[in-house]
JSON list of C-alpha atoms in Angstrom, two decimals:
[
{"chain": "W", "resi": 1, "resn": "UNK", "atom": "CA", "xyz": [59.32, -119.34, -23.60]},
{"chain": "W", "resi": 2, "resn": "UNK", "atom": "CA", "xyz": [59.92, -123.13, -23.30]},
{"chain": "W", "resi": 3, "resn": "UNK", "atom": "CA", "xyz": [62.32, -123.01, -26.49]},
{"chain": "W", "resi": 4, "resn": "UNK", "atom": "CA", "xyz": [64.31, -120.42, -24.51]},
{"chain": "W", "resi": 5, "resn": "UNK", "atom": "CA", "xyz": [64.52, -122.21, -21.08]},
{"chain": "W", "resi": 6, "resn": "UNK", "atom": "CA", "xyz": [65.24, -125.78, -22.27]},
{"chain": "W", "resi": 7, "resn": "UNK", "atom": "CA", "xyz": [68.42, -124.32, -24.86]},
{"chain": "W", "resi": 8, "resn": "UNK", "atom": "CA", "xyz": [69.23, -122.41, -21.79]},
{"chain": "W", "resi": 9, "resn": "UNK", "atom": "CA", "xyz": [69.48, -125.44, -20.17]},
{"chain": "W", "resi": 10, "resn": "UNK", "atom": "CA", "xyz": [71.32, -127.26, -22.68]},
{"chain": "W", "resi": 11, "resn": "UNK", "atom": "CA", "xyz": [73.83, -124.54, -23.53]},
{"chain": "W", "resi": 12, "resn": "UNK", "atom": "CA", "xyz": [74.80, -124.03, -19.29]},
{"chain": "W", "resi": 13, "resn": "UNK", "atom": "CA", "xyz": [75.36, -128.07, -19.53]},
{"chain": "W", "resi": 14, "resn": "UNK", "atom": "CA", "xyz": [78.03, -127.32, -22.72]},
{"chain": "W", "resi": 15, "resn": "UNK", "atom": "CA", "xyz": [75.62, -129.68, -25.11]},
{"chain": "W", "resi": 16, "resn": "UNK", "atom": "CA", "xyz": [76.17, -126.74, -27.50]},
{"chain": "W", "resi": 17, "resn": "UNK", "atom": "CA", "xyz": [74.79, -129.50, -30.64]},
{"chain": "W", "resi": 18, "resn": "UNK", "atom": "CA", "xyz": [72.17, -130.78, -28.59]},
{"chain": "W", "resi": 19, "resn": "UNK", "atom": "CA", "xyz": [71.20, -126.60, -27.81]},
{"chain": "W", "resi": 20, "resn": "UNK", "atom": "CA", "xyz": [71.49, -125.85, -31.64]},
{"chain": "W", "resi": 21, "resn": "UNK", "atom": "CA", "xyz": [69.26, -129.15, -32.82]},
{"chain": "W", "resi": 22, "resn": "UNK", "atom": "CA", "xyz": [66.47, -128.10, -30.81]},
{"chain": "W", "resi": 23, "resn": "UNK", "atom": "CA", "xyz": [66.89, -124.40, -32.47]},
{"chain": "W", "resi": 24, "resn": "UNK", "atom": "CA", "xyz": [67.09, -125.64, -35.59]},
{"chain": "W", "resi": 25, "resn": "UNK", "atom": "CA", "xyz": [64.06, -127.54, -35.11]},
{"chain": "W", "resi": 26, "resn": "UNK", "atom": "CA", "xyz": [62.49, -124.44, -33.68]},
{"chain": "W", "resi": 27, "resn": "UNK", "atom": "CA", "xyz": [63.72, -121.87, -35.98]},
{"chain": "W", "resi": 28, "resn": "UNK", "atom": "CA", "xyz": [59.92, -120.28, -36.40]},
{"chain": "W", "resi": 29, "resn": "UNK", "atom": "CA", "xyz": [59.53, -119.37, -32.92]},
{"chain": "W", "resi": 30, "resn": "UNK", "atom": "CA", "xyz": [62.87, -117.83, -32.12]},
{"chain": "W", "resi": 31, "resn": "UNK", "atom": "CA", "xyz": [63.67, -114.97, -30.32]},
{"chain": "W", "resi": 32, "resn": "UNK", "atom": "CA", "xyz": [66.47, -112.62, -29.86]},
{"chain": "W", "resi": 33, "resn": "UNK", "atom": "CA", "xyz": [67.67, -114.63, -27.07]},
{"chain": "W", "resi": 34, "resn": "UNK", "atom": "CA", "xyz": [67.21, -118.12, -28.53]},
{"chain": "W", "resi": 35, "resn": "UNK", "atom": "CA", "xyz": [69.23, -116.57, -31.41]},
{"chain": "W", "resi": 36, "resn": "UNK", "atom": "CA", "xyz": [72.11, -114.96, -29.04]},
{"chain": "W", "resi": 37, "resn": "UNK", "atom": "CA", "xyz": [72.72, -118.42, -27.83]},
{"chain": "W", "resi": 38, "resn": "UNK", "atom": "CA", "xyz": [72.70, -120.34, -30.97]},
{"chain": "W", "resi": 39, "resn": "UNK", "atom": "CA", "xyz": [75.58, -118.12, -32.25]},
{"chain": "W", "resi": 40, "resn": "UNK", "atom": "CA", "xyz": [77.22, -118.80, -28.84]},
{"chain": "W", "resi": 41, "resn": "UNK", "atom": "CA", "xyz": [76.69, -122.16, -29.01]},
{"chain": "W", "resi": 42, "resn": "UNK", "atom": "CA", "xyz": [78.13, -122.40, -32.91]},
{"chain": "W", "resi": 43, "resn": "UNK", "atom": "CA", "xyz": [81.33, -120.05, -31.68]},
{"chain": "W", "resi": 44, "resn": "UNK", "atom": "CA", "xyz": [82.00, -122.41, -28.97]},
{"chain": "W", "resi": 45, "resn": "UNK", "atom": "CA", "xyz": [81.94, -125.60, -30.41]},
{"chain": "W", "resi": 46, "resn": "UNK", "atom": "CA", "xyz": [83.97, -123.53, -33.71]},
{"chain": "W", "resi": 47, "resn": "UNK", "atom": "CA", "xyz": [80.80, -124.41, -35.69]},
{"chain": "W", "resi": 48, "resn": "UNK", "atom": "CA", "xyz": [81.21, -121.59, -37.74]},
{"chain": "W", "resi": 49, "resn": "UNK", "atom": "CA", "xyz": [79.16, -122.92, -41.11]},
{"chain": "W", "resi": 50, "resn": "UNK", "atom": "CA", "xyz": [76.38, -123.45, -38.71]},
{"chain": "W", "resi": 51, "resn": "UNK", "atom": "CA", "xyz": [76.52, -119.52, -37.28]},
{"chain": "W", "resi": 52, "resn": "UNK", "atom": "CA", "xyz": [76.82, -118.43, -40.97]},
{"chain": "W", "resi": 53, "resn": "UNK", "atom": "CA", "xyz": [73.75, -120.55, -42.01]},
{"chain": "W", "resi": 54, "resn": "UNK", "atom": "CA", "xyz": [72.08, -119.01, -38.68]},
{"chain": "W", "resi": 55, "resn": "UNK", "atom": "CA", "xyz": [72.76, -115.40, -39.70]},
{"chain": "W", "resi": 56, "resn": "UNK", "atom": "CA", "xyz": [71.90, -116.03, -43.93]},
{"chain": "W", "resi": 57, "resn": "UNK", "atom": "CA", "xyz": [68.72, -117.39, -42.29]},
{"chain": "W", "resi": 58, "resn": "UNK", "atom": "CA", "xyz": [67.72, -114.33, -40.55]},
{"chain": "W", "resi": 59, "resn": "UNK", "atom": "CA", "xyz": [68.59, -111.96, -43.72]}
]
């Protein structure tokens, strides 16, 4: 639950990189939530390579 609070945090402060570090680093514990808002965070800052990485990750 920590993972999901502090990239809440981070992604209502618009540090979308910051927010998508941490889930990076945290990619083993994340949930559909943590997940929602690392997409979010990768359509935002147009960080689309990222969001396709995310998604070929969790195929």
């Amino acid at each position: 639950m920590a993972l999901n609070s502090t990239m809440k945090k981070l992604f209502d402060s618009k540090q979308y990189k910051e927010a998508l570090n941490l889930f990076d680093q945290n990619f083993k514990i994340s949930t559909d939530s943590t997940i929602d808002m690392a997409i979010k965070a990768c359509t935002i800052s147009k960080d689309y390579k990222r969001g396709i990485r995310i998604q070929q990750r969790l195929s």
